[in-house]
C-alpha cells in the first residue's frame, strides 16, 4: 500500500496544471469553434479541414490526459490495469526525473505509453482501468468514420483514395467517387456535427469515470484527501 500525502496542490494532478474538463471544453473546443464559426463566406474550406484535424487530435489528448489524471488521483488503480493485461512498467530514469512529483504524476508516465488512437483502444484502456466502455457500437462506427476522414485530410490532402472509396462507398454521393480526383468536402455543418459528437463523448467519459471512480473508492474503503476529492469533483465541471 502506498503512503498518502497529507496535502498537495490538486492542479498538479492534471496535465498542464489545468483540470481536464474545463481545459477541453472552455479552452480547446471553444477556441476551435471560434475559428470555424467566425469565418466569412469567402474563407477557404481549409479552415474547416484544419478544425477537423485539430478536433481529433485534441480529443485523443483529452482521453489520454484524463486517463492519467484518474491514476494520479488514485494510484492503486494500477492494480486493475495490471490484472487486465496492461503494461504498467515505467522507466526508472523517468521516475527519477519527476522526483517527489512522482507520487501525483505517475499516471502520466504510464499513460504516455498507451495508444488512444481509436474508439476500440480507448474502450479497452478505460475498461481495464475503471470498468467503463465510453463508446457504444454505433458510436464506434461514427468515430471510425471521423478518423478515416481525418487521416484522409492529413495524409492525402482530402483527395479520395481507392481504399477510402471502398470503405465509404455506401455514404458517398453518386458520381463523386472517382479516386485521386474527387475529394472530401468539409462544410461548416459537417464540422458542427463532429464537434457535437466529440462533446458528447467527452461528457460521457467524464461522467462515467466520475461515477466509477467514486464507486471504486467506496467499495475498497479508500478515503482520499480533500485536495484529491476536489480533483474528482472537477470531472463534472462545464458539463
Coordinates of C-alpha atoms in Angstrom, one line a residue:
X1 CA 0.0 0.0 0.0
X2 CA 1.4 3.4 -1.0
X3 CA 1.7 6.2 1.5
X4 CA -0.9 9.0 1.0
X5 CA 0.5 12.5 1.2
X6 CA -1.3 14.8 3.7
X7 CA -1.5 17.8 1.4
X8 CA -0.8 18.9 -2.1
X9 CA -2.0 21.1 -5.0
X10 CA -4.8 19.4 -6.7
X11 CA -3.9 21.1 -10.0
X12 CA -0.7 19.1 -10.1
X13 CA -2.8 16.0 -10.8
X14 CA -3.7 17.3 -14.3
X15 CA -1.8 17.8 -17.5
X16 CA -0.6 21.4 -17.8
X17 CA -1.9 22.1 -14.3
X18 CA -5.5 22.6 -15.6
X19 CA -8.5 20.3 -14.8
X20 CA -9.3 18.2 -17.8
X21 CA -12.9 19.2 -18.2
X22 CA -12.7 23.0 -18.3
X23 CA -9.4 22.8 -20.3
X24 CA -11.1 20.7 -23.0
X25 CA -14.4 22.5 -23.2
X26 CA -13.5 26.1 -22.3
X27 CA -10.1 26.4 -23.9
X28 CA -9.7 23.7 -26.6
X29 CA -13.1 23.3 -28.1
X30 CA -14.2 26.9 -27.7
X31 CA -11.0 28.0 -29.4
X32 CA -11.6 25.7 -32.4
X33 CA -15.3 26.6 -32.6
X34 CA -14.4 30.3 -32.8
X35 CA -12.2 29.5 -35.8
X36 CA -14.9 27.8 -37.9
X37 CA -17.9 29.8 -36.7
X38 CA -16.3 33.2 -37.2
X39 CA -15.0 32.7 -40.8
X40 CA -16.5 34.6 -43.6
X41 CA -18.4 33.2 -46.6
X42 CA -15.3 33.6 -48.7
X43 CA -13.0 31.8 -46.3
X44 CA -11.3 28.7 -47.8
X45 CA -12.7 25.3 -46.7
X46 CA -9.1 24.6 -45.5
X47 CA -10.1 26.2 -42.2
X48 CA -12.8 23.6 -41.7
X49 CA -10.4 20.8 -42.6
X50 CA -7.8 22.1 -40.1
X51 CA -10.6 22.2 -37.4
X52 CA -11.4 18.6 -38.0
X53 CA -7.8 17.6 -37.8
X54 CA -7.4 19.5 -34.6
X55 CA -10.6 18.2 -33.1
X56 CA -9.5 14.6 -33.4
X57 CA -6.0 15.3 -32.2
X58 CA -7.2 17.2 -29.1
X59 CA -9.8 14.6 -28.3
X60 CA -7.1 11.9 -28.3
X61 CA -5.1 14.1 -25.9
X62 CA -8.1 14.6 -23.7
X63 CA -8.7 10.8 -23.5
X64 CA -5.0 10.2 -22.5
X65 CA -4.8 13.1 -20.1
X66 CA -8.0 12.3 -18.3
X67 CA -6.9 8.6 -18.0
X68 CA -3.6 9.7 -16.5
X69 CA -5.3 12.1 -14.0
X70 CA -7.5 9.2 -12.7
X71 CA -4.4 7.2 -11.9
X72 CA -2.7 10.3 -10.4
X73 CA -5.7 10.7 -8.1
X74 CA -5.8 7.0 -7.0
X75 CA -2.6 5.1 -7.9
X76 CA -4.0 1.8 -6.6
X77 CA -5.9 1.6 -9.8
X78 CA -2.7 0.5 -11.4
X79 CA -3.5 -2.9 -10.0
X80 CA -6.6 -3.0 -12.2
X81 CA -4.5 -2.2 -15.3
X82 CA -2.0 -4.9 -14.4
X83 CA -4.7 -7.6 -13.7
X84 CA -6.3 -6.7 -17.1
X85 CA -3.1 -7.3 -19.1
X86 CA -1.9 -3.7 -19.5
X87 CA 1.8 -2.9 -19.1
X88 CA 2.2 -0.6 -16.1
X89 CA 6.0 -0.6 -16.0
X90 CA 7.8 2.8 -16.1
X91 CA 11.4 3.7 -16.9
X92 CA 13.4 4.3 -13.7
X93 CA 15.2 7.3 -15.2
X94 CA 11.9 9.0 -16.0
X95 CA 10.7 8.3 -12.4
X96 CA 13.9 9.9 -11.1
X97 CA 13.3 12.9 -13.2
X98 CA 9.9 13.5 -11.6
X99 CA 11.4 13.3 -8.1
X100 CA 8.8 13.9 -5.4
X101 CA 6.2 14.7 -8.1
X102 CA 6.1 11.0 -9.0
X103 CA 3.5 10.4 -6.3
X104 CA 0.9 12.5 -8.1
X105 CA 2.2 12.3 -11.7
X106 CA 2.8 8.6 -12.1
X107 CA -0.3 8.4 -14.3
X108 CA 1.4 10.5 -16.9
X109 CA 4.3 8.1 -17.2
X110 CA 2.0 5.1 -17.6
X111 CA -0.5 6.7 -20.0
X112 CA 2.1 8.1 -22.3
X113 CA 2.9 4.5 -23.5
X114 CA -0.6 3.7 -24.5
X115 CA -2.3 4.2 -27.8
X116 CA -5.6 6.2 -27.6
X117 CA -6.0 6.4 -31.3
X118 CA -9.2 4.5 -31.9
X119 CA -12.5 4.1 -30.1
X120 CA -11.8 0.4 -29.5
X121 CA -8.4 1.2 -27.9
X122 CA -10.0 3.9 -25.7
X123 CA -12.7 1.5 -24.6
X124 CA -10.2 -1.2 -23.8
X125 CA -8.0 1.0 -21.7
X126 CA -10.8 2.7 -19.7
X127 CA -12.4 -0.7 -19.2
X128 CA -9.1 -2.1 -17.9
X129 CA -8.6 0.9 -15.6
X130 CA -12.0 1.6 -14.2
X131 CA -14.6 -0.7 -15.9
X132 CA -16.2 1.7 -18.3
X133 CA -16.5 1.5 -22.1
X134 CA -17.3 5.0 -23.3
X135 CA -18.1 4.2 -26.9
X136 CA -21.2 2.2 -27.9
X137 CA -21.2 0.1 -31.1
X138 CA -22.9 2.9 -33.0
X139 CA -20.5 5.5 -31.6
X140 CA -17.5 3.3 -32.5
X141 CA -18.7 3.4 -36.2
X142 CA -19.1 7.2 -36.1
X143 CA -15.7 7.7 -34.6
X144 CA -14.1 5.3 -37.0
X145 CA -15.6 7.3 -39.9
X146 CA -14.3 10.5 -38.4
X147 CA -10.8 9.0 -38.1
X148 CA -10.9 7.9 -41.7
X149 CA -11.8 11.5 -42.8
X150 CA -9.1 12.9 -40.6
X151 CA -6.5 10.5 -41.9
X152 CA -7.6 11.3 -45.5
X153 CA -7.0 15.0 -44.8
X154 CA -3.7 14.5 -43.1
X155 CA -2.1 12.0 -45.4
X156 CA -3.8 12.7 -48.8
X157 CA -5.0 16.4 -48.6
X158 CA -8.6 15.2 -48.6
X159 CA -8.3 13.7 -52.1
X160 CA -10.2 10.3 -52.3
X161 CA -8.0 7.2 -52.4
X162 CA -9.2 3.9 -53.8
X163 CA -9.2 2.4 -50.3
X164 CA -11.2 5.3 -48.8
X165 CA -13.8 4.9 -51.5
X166 CA -14.0 1.2 -50.9
X167 CA -14.6 1.8 -47.2
X168 CA -17.2 4.6 -47.7
X169 CA -18.9 3.7 -51.0
X170 CA -22.4 3.5 -49.4
X171 CA -22.2 7.0 -47.9
X172 CA -20.5 8.9 -50.8
X173 CA -22.6 11.0 -53.2
X174 CA -23.2 9.3 -56.5
X175 CA -20.9 10.5 -59.3
X176 CA -18.4 11.8 -56.8
X177 CA -16.4 8.6 -56.2
X178 CA -13.5 9.0 -58.6
X179 CA -10.3 8.1 -56.8
X180 CA -7.5 10.5 -57.0
X181 CA -9.8 13.2 -58.4
X182 CA -12.8 13.9 -56.2
X183 CA -12.2 15.0 -52.6
X184 CA -13.8 15.2 -49.2
X185 CA -15.9 18.4 -48.8
X186 CA -15.7 19.6 -45.2
X187 CA -18.6 22.1 -44.7
X188 CA -19.4 24.1 -41.6
X189 CA -22.4 21.8 -40.9
X190 CA -20.0 18.8 -41.1
X191 CA -17.7 20.4 -38.6
X192 CA -20.5 21.3 -36.3
X193 CA -21.8 17.7 -36.4
X194 CA -18.4 16.3 -35.5
X195 CA -17.9 18.9 -32.7
X196 CA -21.2 18.0 -31.1
X197 CA -20.4 14.3 -31.3
X198 CA -17.0 14.8 -29.6
X199 CA -18.5 17.0 -26.9
X200 CA -21.0 14.2 -26.1
X201 CA -18.2 11.6 -26.0
X202 CA -16.1 13.7 -23.7
X203 CA -19.1 14.3 -21.4
X204 CA -19.7 10.5 -21.3
X205 CA -16.1 9.8 -20.3
X206 CA -16.1 12.4 -17.6
X207 CA -19.4 11.4 -16.1
X208 CA -18.9 7.7 -16.3
X209 CA -15.4 7.9 -14.8
X210 CA -16.6 10.2 -12.0
X211 CA -19.2 7.6 -11.0
X212 CA -16.9 4.6 -11.4
X213 CA -14.0 6.2 -9.5
X214 CA -16.3 7.1 -6.6
X215 CA -17.7 3.6 -6.6
X216 CA -14.2 2.1 -6.6
X217 CA -13.2 4.2 -3.6
X218 CA -16.3 3.3 -1.7
X219 CA -16.0 -0.5 -2.4
X220 CA -12.4 -0.5 -1.4
X221 CA -12.9 1.7 1.7
X222 CA -10.4 4.2 0.4
X223 CA -10.6 7.7 1.8
X224 CA -8.8 10.2 -0.4
X225 CA -7.6 13.5 0.9
X226 CA -9.6 16.7 0.5
X227 CA -7.4 18.1 -2.2
X228 CA -7.8 14.9 -4.3
X229 CA -11.5 15.0 -3.8
X230 CA -11.5 18.5 -5.3
X231 CA -9.9 17.0 -8.4
X232 CA -12.5 14.2 -8.6
X233 CA -15.3 16.8 -8.4
X234 CA -13.7 18.8 -11.2
X235 CA -14.7 16.0 -13.6
X236 CA -18.2 17.3 -13.7
X237 CA -17.3 21.0 -14.3
X238 CA -18.5 22.5 -17.5
X239 CA -20.9 19.6 -18.3

